[in-house]
CSV table of C-alpha atoms and ligand atoms in Angstrom, one decimal:
chain,number,residue,atom,x,y,z
A,1111,MET,CA,124.6,92.6,-12.5
A,1112,SER,CA,121.3,91.2,-11.4
A,1113,LYS,CA,118.4,90.8,-13.9
A,1114,LYS,CA,116.0,93.8,-14.0
A,1115,LEU,CA,112.8,92.9,-12.3
A,1116,GLU,CA,109.7,93.2,-14.5
A,1117,ALA,CA,106.1,91.9,-14.7
A,1118,LEU,CA,105.5,88.6,-16.6
A,1119,ARG,CA,104.6,88.9,-20.3
A,1120,GLY,CA,100.9,89.3,-20.7
A,1121,MET,CA,100.3,90.3,-17.1
A,1122,GLU,CA,99.8,94.0,-16.4
A,1123,ASP,CA,99.8,96.4,-13.5
A,1124,LEU,CA,96.7,98.5,-13.0
A,1125,LEU,CA,97.8,102.0,-11.9
A,1126,PRO,CA,96.1,105.2,-10.9
A,1127,GLY,CA,94.8,107.0,-14.0
A,1128,GLU,CA,93.6,103.6,-15.3
A,1129,ILE,CA,92.4,101.9,-12.1
A,1130,GLU,CA,89.5,104.4,-11.7
A,1131,LYS,CA,87.9,102.9,-14.8
A,1132,TRP,CA,88.2,99.4,-13.3
A,1133,GLN,CA,86.6,100.6,-10.0
A,1134,TRP,CA,83.8,102.2,-12.0
A,1135,MET,CA,83.2,98.9,-13.9
A,1136,GLU,CA,83.2,96.8,-10.7
A,1137,ARG,CA,80.9,99.3,-8.9
A,1138,ASN,CA,78.5,99.2,-11.8
A,1139,ALA,CA,78.6,95.4,-12.1
A,1140,ARG,CA,77.7,95.1,-8.4
A,1141,ILE,CA,74.9,97.6,-8.6
A,1142,PHE,CA,73.4,96.0,-11.8
A,1143,PHE,CA,73.7,92.3,-10.9
A,1144,GLU,CA,72.5,92.8,-7.3
A,1145,SER,CA,69.5,94.7,-8.6
A,1146,ARG,CA,68.6,91.5,-10.7
A,1147,GLY,CA,68.8,89.3,-7.6
A,1148,TYR,CA,72.3,87.9,-8.2
A,1149,LYS,CA,74.7,87.3,-5.2
A,1150,GLU,CA,78.4,87.6,-5.3
A,1151,ILE,CA,80.6,84.5,-5.0
A,1152,ARG,CA,84.4,84.5,-4.6
A,1153,THR,CA,86.4,81.4,-4.9
A,1154,PRO,CA,90.2,80.9,-4.7
A,1155,VAL,CA,92.4,81.6,-7.7
A,1156,LEU,CA,94.2,78.3,-7.2
A,1157,GLU,CA,92.4,75.0,-7.6
A,1158,TYR,CA,93.4,71.4,-8.2
A,1159,THR,CA,94.2,70.9,-11.8
A,1160,ASP,CA,91.8,68.0,-12.0
A,1161,LEU,CA,88.9,70.4,-11.7
A,1162,PHE,CA,89.6,72.0,-15.0
A,1163,VAL,CA,90.6,68.8,-16.8
A,1164,ARG,CA,87.2,67.3,-15.8
A,1165,SER,CA,85.1,70.4,-16.7
A,1166,VAL,CA,86.7,72.5,-19.4
A,1167,GLY,CA,88.0,69.3,-20.9
A,1168,GLU,CA,91.3,67.6,-21.7
A,1169,ALA,CA,91.1,68.3,-25.5
A,1170,SER,CA,90.3,72.0,-25.1
A,1171,ASP,CA,93.0,74.5,-26.0
A,1172,ILE,CA,92.7,75.9,-22.5
A,1173,VAL,CA,93.6,72.6,-20.7
A,1174,HIS,CA,95.8,71.2,-23.4
A,1175,LYS,CA,98.0,74.3,-24.0
A,1176,GLU,CA,97.2,77.3,-21.8
A,1177,MET,CA,97.0,76.5,-18.1
A,1178,PHE,CA,99.4,77.8,-15.5
A,1179,SER,CA,99.8,74.5,-13.7
A,1180,PHE,CA,102.5,73.4,-11.3
A,1181,GLU,CA,103.2,71.1,-8.4
A,1182,ASP,CA,102.8,72.9,-5.0
A,1183,ARG,CA,105.2,72.2,-2.1
A,1184,GLY,CA,103.2,69.2,-1.1
A,1185,GLY,CA,103.5,67.6,-4.6
A,1186,ARG,CA,99.8,68.4,-5.5
A,1187,ASN,CA,98.9,69.4,-9.1
A,1188,VAL,CA,97.4,72.9,-8.9
A,1189,THR,CA,96.3,75.4,-11.5
A,1190,LEU,CA,95.7,79.2,-11.6
A,1191,ARG,CA,92.0,79.2,-12.6
A,1192,PRO,CA,91.5,79.8,-16.4
A,1193,GLU,CA,87.8,80.5,-15.8
A,1194,MET,CA,85.3,80.4,-13.0
A,1195,THR,CA,82.3,78.3,-14.0
A,1196,ALA,CA,84.1,75.2,-12.8
A,1197,SER,CA,85.2,76.8,-9.5
A,1198,VAL,CA,81.6,77.9,-8.8
A,1199,ALA,CA,80.4,74.3,-9.4
A,1200,ARG,CA,83.2,72.9,-7.2
A,1201,SER,CA,82.2,75.3,-4.4
A,1202,VAL,CA,78.4,74.7,-4.7
A,1203,ILE,CA,78.9,70.9,-4.7
A,1204,GLU,CA,81.5,71.0,-1.9
A,1205,LYS,CA,79.4,73.3,0.4
A,1206,GLY,CA,76.1,71.6,-0.5
A,1207,LEU,CA,74.6,75.0,-1.4
A,1208,LEU,CA,71.7,73.4,-3.3
A,1209,THR,CA,70.4,71.9,-0.1
A,1210,GLN,CA,69.9,75.5,1.2
A,1211,ALA,CA,68.0,76.8,-1.8
A,1212,LYS,CA,66.5,75.2,-4.9
A,1213,SER,CA,68.2,77.6,-7.3
A,1214,TRP,CA,71.0,80.2,-7.1
A,1215,ARG,CA,71.9,83.3,-9.0
A,1216,PHE,CA,75.6,84.1,-8.7
A,1217,TYR,CA,77.9,86.8,-10.1
A,1218,TYR,CA,81.7,87.1,-9.7
A,1219,MET,CA,84.6,89.1,-10.8
A,1220,GLY,CA,88.3,88.6,-10.7
A,1221,PRO,CA,91.5,87.6,-12.5
A,1222,MET,CA,91.8,84.5,-14.7
A,1223,PHE,CA,95.0,83.0,-16.2
A,1224,ARG,CA,95.6,81.5,-19.6
A,1225,ALA,CA,99.1,81.1,-21.1
A,1226,GLU,CA,98.0,82.3,-24.6
A,1227,ARG,CA,100.3,84.2,-26.9
A,1228,PRO,CA,99.8,87.8,-25.7
A,1229,GLN,CA,98.3,90.3,-28.3
A,1230,ALA,CA,95.8,93.1,-28.4
A,1231,GLY,CA,92.8,91.9,-26.4
A,1232,ARG,CA,94.5,88.7,-25.3
A,1233,LYS,CA,96.4,88.7,-22.0
A,1234,ARG,CA,97.8,85.9,-19.8
A,1235,GLN,CA,96.2,87.5,-16.7
A,1236,PHE,CA,92.9,88.9,-17.7
A,1237,HIS,CA,89.7,89.7,-15.7
A,1238,GLN,CA,86.2,88.5,-16.0
A,1239,ILE,CA,82.9,89.5,-14.7
A,1240,GLY,CA,80.4,86.7,-14.9
A,1241,THR,CA,77.1,85.2,-13.8
A,1242,GLU,CA,75.7,81.7,-13.3
A,1243,LEU,CA,72.1,80.8,-13.0
A,1244,LEU,CA,71.9,77.4,-11.3
A,1245,ASN,CA,69.2,74.7,-11.3
A,1246,GLU,CA,67.0,76.4,-13.9
A,1247,SER,CA,66.2,75.0,-17.3
A,1248,GLY,CA,64.1,75.9,-20.3
A,1249,THR,CA,63.8,78.9,-22.5
A,1250,ALA,CA,62.9,81.3,-19.7
A,1251,ALA,CA,66.2,80.6,-18.0
A,1252,ASP,CA,68.2,80.9,-21.3
A,1253,LEU,CA,66.5,84.1,-22.1
A,1254,GLU,CA,67.2,85.5,-18.6
A,1255,ALA,CA,71.0,84.9,-19.1
A,1256,VAL,CA,71.1,86.4,-22.6
A,1257,ALA,CA,68.9,89.4,-21.7
A,1258,LEU,CA,71.0,89.9,-18.5
A,1259,LEU,CA,74.2,90.2,-20.6
A,1260,HIS,CA,72.4,92.4,-23.2
A,1261,ASP,CA,71.0,94.7,-20.5
A,1262,PHE,CA,74.3,95.0,-18.6
A,1263,LEU,CA,76.1,96.1,-21.8
A,1264,ARG,CA,73.3,98.7,-22.4
A,1265,PHE,CA,73.5,99.7,-18.7
A,1266,LEU,CA,77.2,100.5,-19.1
A,1267,GLY,CA,76.4,102.7,-22.1
A,1268,LEU,CA,77.3,100.4,-25.0
A,1269,ARG,CA,75.1,100.3,-28.1
A,1270,GLN,CA,77.2,98.8,-30.9
A,1271,PHE,CA,77.4,95.1,-30.2
A,1272,ARG,CA,75.7,92.0,-31.5
A,1273,PHE,CA,75.1,88.4,-30.4
A,1274,ARG,CA,76.3,85.2,-32.1
A,1275,VAL,CA,74.3,82.2,-31.1
A,1276,ASN,CA,74.3,78.4,-31.8
A,1277,ASP,CA,72.5,75.3,-30.6
A,1278,LEU,CA,74.7,72.4,-29.6
A,1279,GLY,CA,71.7,70.1,-29.0
A,1280,SER,CA,70.5,68.7,-25.7
A,1281,ALA,CA,72.9,66.9,-23.4
A,1282,GLU,CA,71.2,63.6,-24.4
A,1283,ASP,CA,71.5,64.3,-28.2
A,1284,GLN,CA,75.2,65.3,-27.9
A,1285,LYS,CA,76.5,61.7,-28.2
A,1286,THR,CA,74.7,61.2,-31.5
A,1287,THR,CA,75.8,64.7,-32.7
A,1288,SER,CA,79.5,63.8,-31.8
A,1289,SER,CA,79.4,60.4,-33.5
A,1290,ARG,CA,77.9,62.0,-36.7
A,1291,LEU,CA,80.5,64.7,-36.7
A,1292,ARG,CA,83.2,62.1,-36.1
A,1293,GLU,CA,82.0,60.2,-39.2
A,1294,TYR,CA,82.1,63.4,-41.2
A,1295,PHE,CA,85.6,64.4,-40.1
A,1296,SER,CA,87.0,60.8,-40.3
A,1297,ASP,CA,86.1,60.8,-44.0
A,1298,CYS,CA,88.4,63.8,-44.6
A,1299,LYS,CA,91.0,63.2,-42.0
A,1300,GLU,CA,93.9,64.0,-44.3
A,1301,LYS,CA,92.5,67.5,-44.8
A,1302,LEU,CA,92.9,68.2,-41.0
A,1303,CYS,CA,96.0,69.5,-39.2
A,1304,LYS,CA,97.9,67.2,-36.7
A,1305,ASP,CA,96.1,69.0,-33.7
A,1306,CYS,CA,92.7,68.3,-35.3
A,1307,GLN,CA,93.5,64.7,-36.0
A,1308,TRP,CA,94.2,64.4,-32.2
A,1309,ARG,CA,91.0,66.3,-31.4
A,1310,LEU,CA,89.1,63.9,-33.6
A,1311,GLU,CA,90.2,61.1,-31.2
A,1312,LYS,CA,89.6,63.1,-28.0
A,1313,ASN,CA,86.6,65.3,-28.6
A,1314,VAL,CA,85.4,66.0,-32.1
A,1315,LEU,CA,83.7,69.3,-31.2
A,1316,ARG,CA,87.0,70.8,-30.4
A,1317,ILE,CA,87.9,70.7,-34.1
A,1318,PHE,CA,85.7,73.8,-34.5
A,1319,ASP,CA,88.1,75.7,-32.2
A,1320,CYS,CA,91.0,75.3,-34.7
A,1321,LYS,CA,92.4,78.6,-36.0
A,1322,SER,CA,94.5,77.0,-38.8
A,1323,ASP,CA,93.5,78.0,-42.4
A,1324,PHE,CA,94.4,74.5,-43.5
A,1325,CYS,CA,91.4,73.0,-41.7
A,1326,ARG,CA,89.0,75.9,-42.5
A,1327,PRO,CA,87.4,74.4,-45.7
A,1328,VAL,CA,86.6,71.1,-44.0
A,1329,ILE,CA,85.2,72.9,-40.9
A,1330,ASP,CA,83.1,75.3,-42.9
A,1331,GLY,CA,81.7,72.4,-44.9
A,1332,ALA,CA,80.4,70.4,-41.8
A,1333,PRO,CA,76.8,69.7,-42.5
A,1334,TRP,CA,75.5,70.9,-39.2
A,1335,ASP,CA,71.9,71.3,-40.2
A,1336,LYS,CA,71.8,67.6,-41.2
A,1337,ILE,CA,73.8,66.4,-38.2
A,1338,ALA,CA,72.1,68.6,-35.5
A,1339,PRO,CA,69.1,70.6,-36.7
A,1340,LEU,CA,68.1,73.6,-34.6
A,1341,SER,CA,65.8,72.5,-31.8
A,1342,PRO,CA,62.3,73.9,-31.3
A,1343,GLU,CA,63.5,75.3,-27.9
A,1344,PHE,CA,66.3,77.2,-29.7
A,1345,GLU,CA,63.9,78.6,-32.3
A,1346,THR,CA,61.7,79.8,-29.4
A,1347,LEU,CA,64.7,81.5,-27.7
A,1348,SER,CA,65.7,83.1,-31.0
A,1349,ARG,CA,62.2,84.5,-31.5
A,1350,ALA,CA,62.1,85.8,-27.9
A,1351,MET,CA,65.5,87.5,-28.3
A,1352,GLN,CA,64.2,89.2,-31.5
A,1353,GLU,CA,61.0,90.4,-29.7
A,1354,ARG,CA,63.2,91.8,-26.9
A,1355,GLY,CA,65.3,93.7,-29.5
A,1356,ILE,CA,68.4,91.6,-28.9
A,1357,PRO,CA,70.1,91.5,-32.3
A,1358,SER,CA,71.6,88.1,-33.0
A,1359,GLU,CA,72.9,85.9,-35.8
A,1360,ILE,CA,73.1,82.1,-35.9
A,1361,GLN,CA,76.6,80.8,-36.4
A,1362,ARG,CA,76.6,77.0,-36.6
A,1363,ARG,CA,80.4,76.9,-36.1
A,1364,LEU,CA,80.2,78.5,-32.7
A,1365,VAL,CA,81.1,75.8,-30.2
A,1366,ARG,CA,82.8,77.9,-27.5
A,1367,GLY,CA,86.0,76.1,-26.7
A,1368,LEU,CA,84.9,74.6,-23.4
A,1369,ASP,CA,83.6,71.0,-23.1
A,1370,TYR,CA,80.8,71.6,-20.6
A,1371,TYR,CA,78.2,73.2,-22.9
A,1372,ASN,CA,75.0,71.8,-24.4
A,1373,GLY,CA,72.0,73.6,-25.8
A,1374,VAL,CA,72.3,77.3,-26.5
A,1375,VAL,CA,75.7,78.9,-26.6
A,1376,PHE,CA,76.2,82.7,-27.3
A,1377,GLU,CA,78.8,85.4,-27.6
A,1378,ALA,CA,78.4,89.2,-27.5
A,1379,VAL,CA,80.8,90.7,-30.1
A,1380,SER,CA,81.9,94.2,-31.0
A,1381,GLU,CA,83.5,95.3,-34.2
A,1382,ALA,CA,85.6,97.8,-32.3
A,1383,LEU,CA,87.7,94.9,-30.9
A,1384,GLY,CA,89.3,93.6,-34.2
A,1385,ALA,CA,90.4,90.0,-34.3
A,1386,GLN,CA,89.6,89.2,-30.7
A,1387,ASP,CA,86.0,90.4,-31.1
A,1388,ALA,CA,84.2,88.5,-28.3
A,1389,LEU,CA,83.3,90.8,-25.4
A,1390,ALA,CA,81.6,88.0,-23.6
A,1391,GLY,CA,80.6,84.3,-24.0
A,1392,GLY,CA,78.4,81.8,-22.3
A,1393,GLY,CA,75.8,79.2,-22.7
A,1394,ARG,CA,73.8,76.3,-21.1
A,1395,TYR,CA,75.6,73.5,-19.3
A,1396,ASP,CA,73.5,70.8,-17.8
A,1397,ARG,CA,76.1,68.0,-17.3
A,1398,LEU,CA,78.9,69.9,-15.5
A,1399,TYR,CA,77.7,69.3,-11.9
A,1400,SER,CA,77.1,65.5,-12.4
A,1401,ASP,CA,80.4,65.2,-14.3
A,1402,LEU,CA,82.1,66.7,-11.2
A,1403,GLY,CA,80.4,64.2,-8.9
A,1404,GLY,CA,77.5,66.4,-7.8
A,1405,PRO,CA,73.7,66.1,-8.5
A,1406,ALA,CA,72.2,66.9,-12.0
A,1407,VAL,CA,72.0,70.7,-12.0
A,1408,PRO,CA,70.9,72.4,-15.2
A,1409,CYS,CA,72.7,75.8,-15.5
A,1410,VAL,CA,73.3,78.8,-17.8
A,1411,GLY,CA,75.8,81.6,-17.5
A,1412,PHE,CA,78.3,83.9,-19.2
A,1413,SER,CA,81.5,85.8,-18.6
A,1414,LEU,CA,82.6,89.2,-19.8
A,1415,GLY,CA,86.2,90.1,-20.5
A,1416,VAL,CA,86.9,93.3,-18.5
A,1417,GLU,CA,89.9,94.4,-20.6
A,1418,ARG,CA,87.9,94.1,-23.8
A,1419,LEU,CA,84.9,95.9,-22.2
A,1420,LEU,CA,87.1,98.8,-21.3
A,1421,THR,CA,88.6,99.0,-24.8
A,1422,VAL,CA,85.1,99.1,-26.3
A,1423,LEU,CA,83.9,101.7,-23.9
A,1424,ASP,CA,87.0,103.9,-24.7
A,1425,LYS,CA,86.4,103.5,-28.4
A,1426,GLU,CA,82.6,103.8,-28.5
A,1427,LEU,CA,82.1,106.5,-25.8
A,1428,GLY,CA,85.5,108.2,-25.6
A,1429,GLU,CA,87.1,110.5,-23.1
A,1430,ALA,CA,83.9,112.6,-22.6
A,1431,PHE,CA,82.2,109.6,-21.1
A,1432,TRP,CA,85.0,109.0,-18.6
A,1433,ASN,CA,85.1,112.7,-17.7
A,1434,ARG,CA,81.4,112.5,-16.8
A,1435,GLU,CA,81.6,109.1,-15.1
A,1436,ILE,CA,84.8,109.6,-13.2
A,1437,LYS,CA,86.3,113.1,-13.2
A,1438,GLN,CA,83.0,114.9,-12.5
A,1439,LYS,CA,82.3,112.5,-9.6
A,1440,THR,CA,85.6,113.6,-8.0
A,1441,ILE,CA,85.5,116.8,-5.9
A,1442,TYR,CA,88.6,118.8,-4.9
A,1443,LEU,CA,88.5,120.3,-1.4
A,1444,ALA,CA,90.5,123.5,-1.1
A,1445,PRO,CA,91.0,124.7,2.5
A,1446,LEU,CA,92.2,128.3,2.2
A,1447,ASP,CA,93.1,128.9,5.8
A,1448,PRO,CA,94.7,127.0,8.7
A,1449,ASP,CA,91.8,128.0,11.0
A,1450,PRO,CA,90.4,124.8,12.8
A,1451,ALA,CA,86.9,125.9,11.8
A,1452,VAL,CA,87.9,125.6,8.1
A,1453,THR,CA,89.5,122.2,8.7
A,1454,GLU,CA,86.3,121.1,10.4
A,1455,LEU,CA,84.2,122.3,7.4
A,1456,ALA,CA,86.5,120.3,5.1
A,1457,ARG,CA,86.1,117.2,7.2
A,1458,LYS,CA,82.3,117.6,7.2
A,1459,ALA,CA,82.3,118.0,3.4
A,1460,ALA,CA,84.5,115.0,2.9
A,1461,LEU,CA,82.2,112.8,5.0
A,1462,LEU,CA,79.0,114.0,3.3
A,1463,LEU,CA,80.4,113.6,-0.2
A,1464,CYS,CA,82.0,110.2,0.5
A,1465,ALA,CA,78.7,108.9,1.8
A,1466,ALA,CA,77.1,110.0,-1.4
A,1467,GLY,CA,79.6,108.1,-3.6
A,1468,PHE,CA,81.9,111.0,-4.6
A,1469,LYS,CA,85.6,110.7,-4.5
A,1470,ILE,CA,87.7,113.4,-2.8
A,1471,GLU,CA,91.0,114.9,-3.8
A,1472,THR,CA,92.7,117.5,-1.6
A,1473,SER,CA,96.0,118.9,-0.4
A,1474,ILE,CA,96.3,119.7,3.3
A,1475,ARG,CA,99.6,121.4,2.9
A,1476,GLU,CA,98.4,124.2,0.6
A,1477,ILE,CA,96.5,127.3,1.6
A,1478,SER,CA,97.1,129.4,-1.6
A,1479,LEU,CA,94.1,129.4,-3.9
A,1480,SER,CA,96.2,129.3,-7.1
A,1481,LYS,CA,98.2,126.3,-5.9
A,1482,HIS,CA,95.0,124.5,-5.0
A,1483,LEU,CA,93.5,125.2,-8.5
A,1484,LYS,CA,96.7,124.0,-10.1
A,1485,LYS,CA,96.4,120.7,-8.2
A,1486,ALA,CA,92.7,120.4,-9.1
A,1487,ASN,CA,93.6,120.9,-12.7
A,1488,GLN,CA,96.4,118.3,-12.5
A,1489,HIS,CA,93.8,115.8,-11.2
A,1490,GLY,CA,91.4,116.8,-14.1
A,1491,VAL,CA,88.7,117.7,-11.5
A,1492,ARG,CA,85.8,119.8,-12.6
A,1493,PHE,CA,84.4,120.9,-9.2
A,1494,VAL,CA,86.4,122.6,-6.4
A,1495,LEU,CA,85.0,123.4,-3.0
A,1496,LEU,CA,86.5,126.7,-1.7
A,1497,LEU,CA,86.7,126.6,2.1
A,1498,GLY,CA,87.6,129.8,4.0
A,1499,PRO,CA,86.7,131.4,7.3
A,1500,ASP,CA,83.7,133.1,5.6
A,1501,GLU,CA,82.3,129.7,4.5
A,1502,ALA,CA,83.0,128.2,7.9
A,1503,ARG,CA,81.1,131.0,9.7
A,1504,LYS,CA,78.1,130.8,7.3
A,1505,ASP,CA,78.2,126.9,7.1
A,1506,ARG,CA,78.1,127.3,3.3
A,1507,TYR,CA,80.4,126.1,0.5
A,1508,THR,CA,81.7,128.0,-2.5
A,1509,VAL,CA,81.6,125.5,-5.5
A,1510,LYS,CA,83.9,126.5,-8.3
A,1511,ASP,CA,83.1,125.0,-11.7
A,1512,MET,CA,86.5,124.8,-13.4
A,1513,SER,CA,85.1,124.1,-16.9
A,1514,GLU,CA,82.4,126.8,-16.9
A,1515,LYS,CA,84.6,129.1,-14.8
A,1516,LYS,CA,81.8,130.2,-12.4
A,1517,GLN,CA,81.3,130.1,-8.7
A,1518,THR,CA,78.2,129.2,-6.7
A,1519,GLU,CA,77.5,129.5,-3.0
A,1520,VAL,CA,75.7,126.4,-1.7
A,1521,ASP,CA,74.2,125.7,1.8
A,1522,ALA,CA,75.9,122.8,3.6
A,1523,ASN,CA,72.7,120.8,3.7
A,1524,GLN,CA,72.2,121.2,-0.1
A,1525,LEU,CA,75.8,120.4,-1.1
A,1526,VAL,CA,75.2,116.8,-2.1
A,1527,SER,CA,72.1,117.4,-4.2
A,1528,TYR,CA,73.6,120.4,-5.9
A,1529,LEU,CA,76.8,118.4,-6.9
A,1530,GLU,CA,74.7,115.4,-8.0
A,1531,GLY,CA,72.7,117.7,-10.2
A,1532,VAL,CA,75.6,119.5,-11.8
A,1533,SER,CA,77.9,116.5,-12.2
A,1534,ALA,CA,75.3,114.5,-14.1
A,1535,ARG,CA,75.2,117.2,-16.8
B,2458,LIG,P1,85.3,82.4,-22.4
B,2458,LIG,O1,84.7,82.6,-23.7
B,2458,LIG,O2,86.5,81.5,-22.4
B,2458,LIG,O3,84.2,81.8,-21.5
B,2458,LIG,O4,85.7,83.7,-21.8
B,2458,LIG,C1,84.8,84.8,-21.6
B,2458,LIG,C2,85.4,86.1,-22.1
B,2458,LIG,O5,86.6,86.3,-21.4
B,2458,LIG,C3,85.8,86.2,-23.5
B,2458,LIG,O6,84.6,86.5,-24.3
B,2458,LIG,C4,86.8,87.4,-23.5
B,2458,LIG,O7,86.1,88.6,-23.5
B,2458,LIG,C5,87.5,87.1,-22.2
B,2458,LIG,N1,88.8,86.5,-22.4
B,2458,LIG,C6,89.0,85.1,-22.5
B,2458,LIG,N2,90.3,84.9,-22.7
B,2458,LIG,C7,90.9,86.1,-22.6
B,2458,LIG,C8,92.3,86.5,-22.7
B,2458,LIG,N3,93.3,85.6,-22.8
B,2458,LIG,N4,92.6,87.8,-22.6
B,2458,LIG,C9,91.6,88.7,-22.4
B,2458,LIG,N5,90.3,88.4,-22.3
B,2458,LIG,C10,89.9,87.1,-22.4
B,2458,LIG,C11,84.4,81.4,-20.2
B,2458,LIG,O8,85.4,81.7,-19.5
B,2458,LIG,C12,83.2,80.7,-19.6
B,2458,LIG,N6,83.5,80.4,-18.2
B,2458,LIG,C13,81.9,81.6,-19.7
B,2458,LIG,C14,80.7,80.9,-19.0
B,2458,LIG,C15,80.2,81.3,-17.8
B,2458,LIG,N7,80.0,80.0,-19.5
B,2458,LIG,C16,79.0,79.7,-18.7
B,2458,LIG,N8,79.1,80.4,-17.6
C-alpha cells in the first residue's frame, strides 16, 4: 500500500473559513504601510545559502540548525529563506536601487522557513509582514520604525502588547563589547553548555540566545551595564517612545538571534501568546549591506509573525471582531426569479459591491427564498439582497438584515453607502 500523502510537519494549509482572516490581514497591511509611504517588495523564496550565512550569521541558531538547505539540480547550495531582511539587501545591492533614490521604505509579506521543533506559535513554514527603512540613521529613523510597528498593531485593533528594547551599541563599539563579553564568559566557561562553548568561539553574542537552564545563571549575571552602558541616543529614543505612549521595558539580555544588528533592538510581545510571546521583532542594522559587498547603508526594520498576530487578535478581540470585519463585509445575493431583468440586477449589485470592497456570496441555482436564506446562514452572512421582478422594475434592492430580522428597501444608487453604514455597526 502506498504511503498516505500529507503536509510536512510544521507546514499548514490555509483553507476557506481561515483564509479570510489572512486576506483581511494582508489587505490591512497594504493599506497601512502604503499610507506611510512604504512600497512593497517581493523577492524569491529560494536564495543562495551563502546569503544567510553572511547576514544572519554562521553561529546563529537559524543558520546553524534551522535552515531548509539543499543542493539544486546544478549542484548549487540553496536555502528556503528563513527571513527577508537579507533578501531585501541582496536585491537592493544587486539592482543598484540606492542609485535611484537616496533612501527607501519597503514592506513585504510572505512565507519564511525554519526547521524548528513545531509547537504552539512555532511553525516550520510561517509568515511574516515586515518593513525596512534603508539609508536613514539616527533617533528619528529608529523612532519611525518603532512607532510604525506600534501604530500598525493599534490599527489592527490590538491594545494589550508591550515593547522590549535593548541597546547593542554602535557598529564601531561592537568589537569592544564582544571582546569584553568574551572575557566574562571565558572566565566561567565550564558553567556553559557545549553549544555555548562553541558560540563563545564563533560569536559570543549568540550565547544570549541559549534556551538551556544550565547556562541561565551565567547569562543573567553578565555585567551588561559595565560592558556596554546604554548610549545617549538610546536614552533619547526611550524618552521619545515614552512621550509617544509606546510602553517599553529595557531588557539587557535581548540580542535578537540574528548577527546583523547593532544599536537599538526591539520586540513587541503579548501575554496572550504564552512561551513564544514575540509578535514582532526588529532593530537597527548598519553593517549588513557592506558585509554583503554593497555600500555602507544604515537601516532599521522589523518583521511581524502573521500566525501569532492572528492568535492574539482571536484571543483579544474574539469572534465578534471577525464577524464585523469579515462576515458583515460579505453580502449574499438572492435572485428569486429566473427573469433576465433580475439576473441583470444581481450582476449590477455584484459589480457595485465588489468595487466598494465587499465580498459576494450567491447561488445561481436557487430561486426559493427559504433555500437562499439557509445558504446565507451557512455562510454566516448578515446582509442578504433580495432580488425579484419587483426590485428589477423599480431599480431598488430589498436588504434583509439576518441578525436584526428586518428588511429595508434601498435605491440602487444608495446601496453601497447604506451597506457601508450598517455593516460598520
Ligand atoms: P525574527 O525575530 O526572527 O526577526 O522574526 C520576526 C517574527 O517572526 C517573530 O517575532 C515571530 O512573531 C515570527 N516568527 C519567527 N519564527 C517563527 C516560527 N518558527 N513560527 C512562527 N512565527 C515565527 C526577523 O526575522 C528579522 N528579519 C526582523 C527584522 C526585519 N529585523 C530588521 N528588519
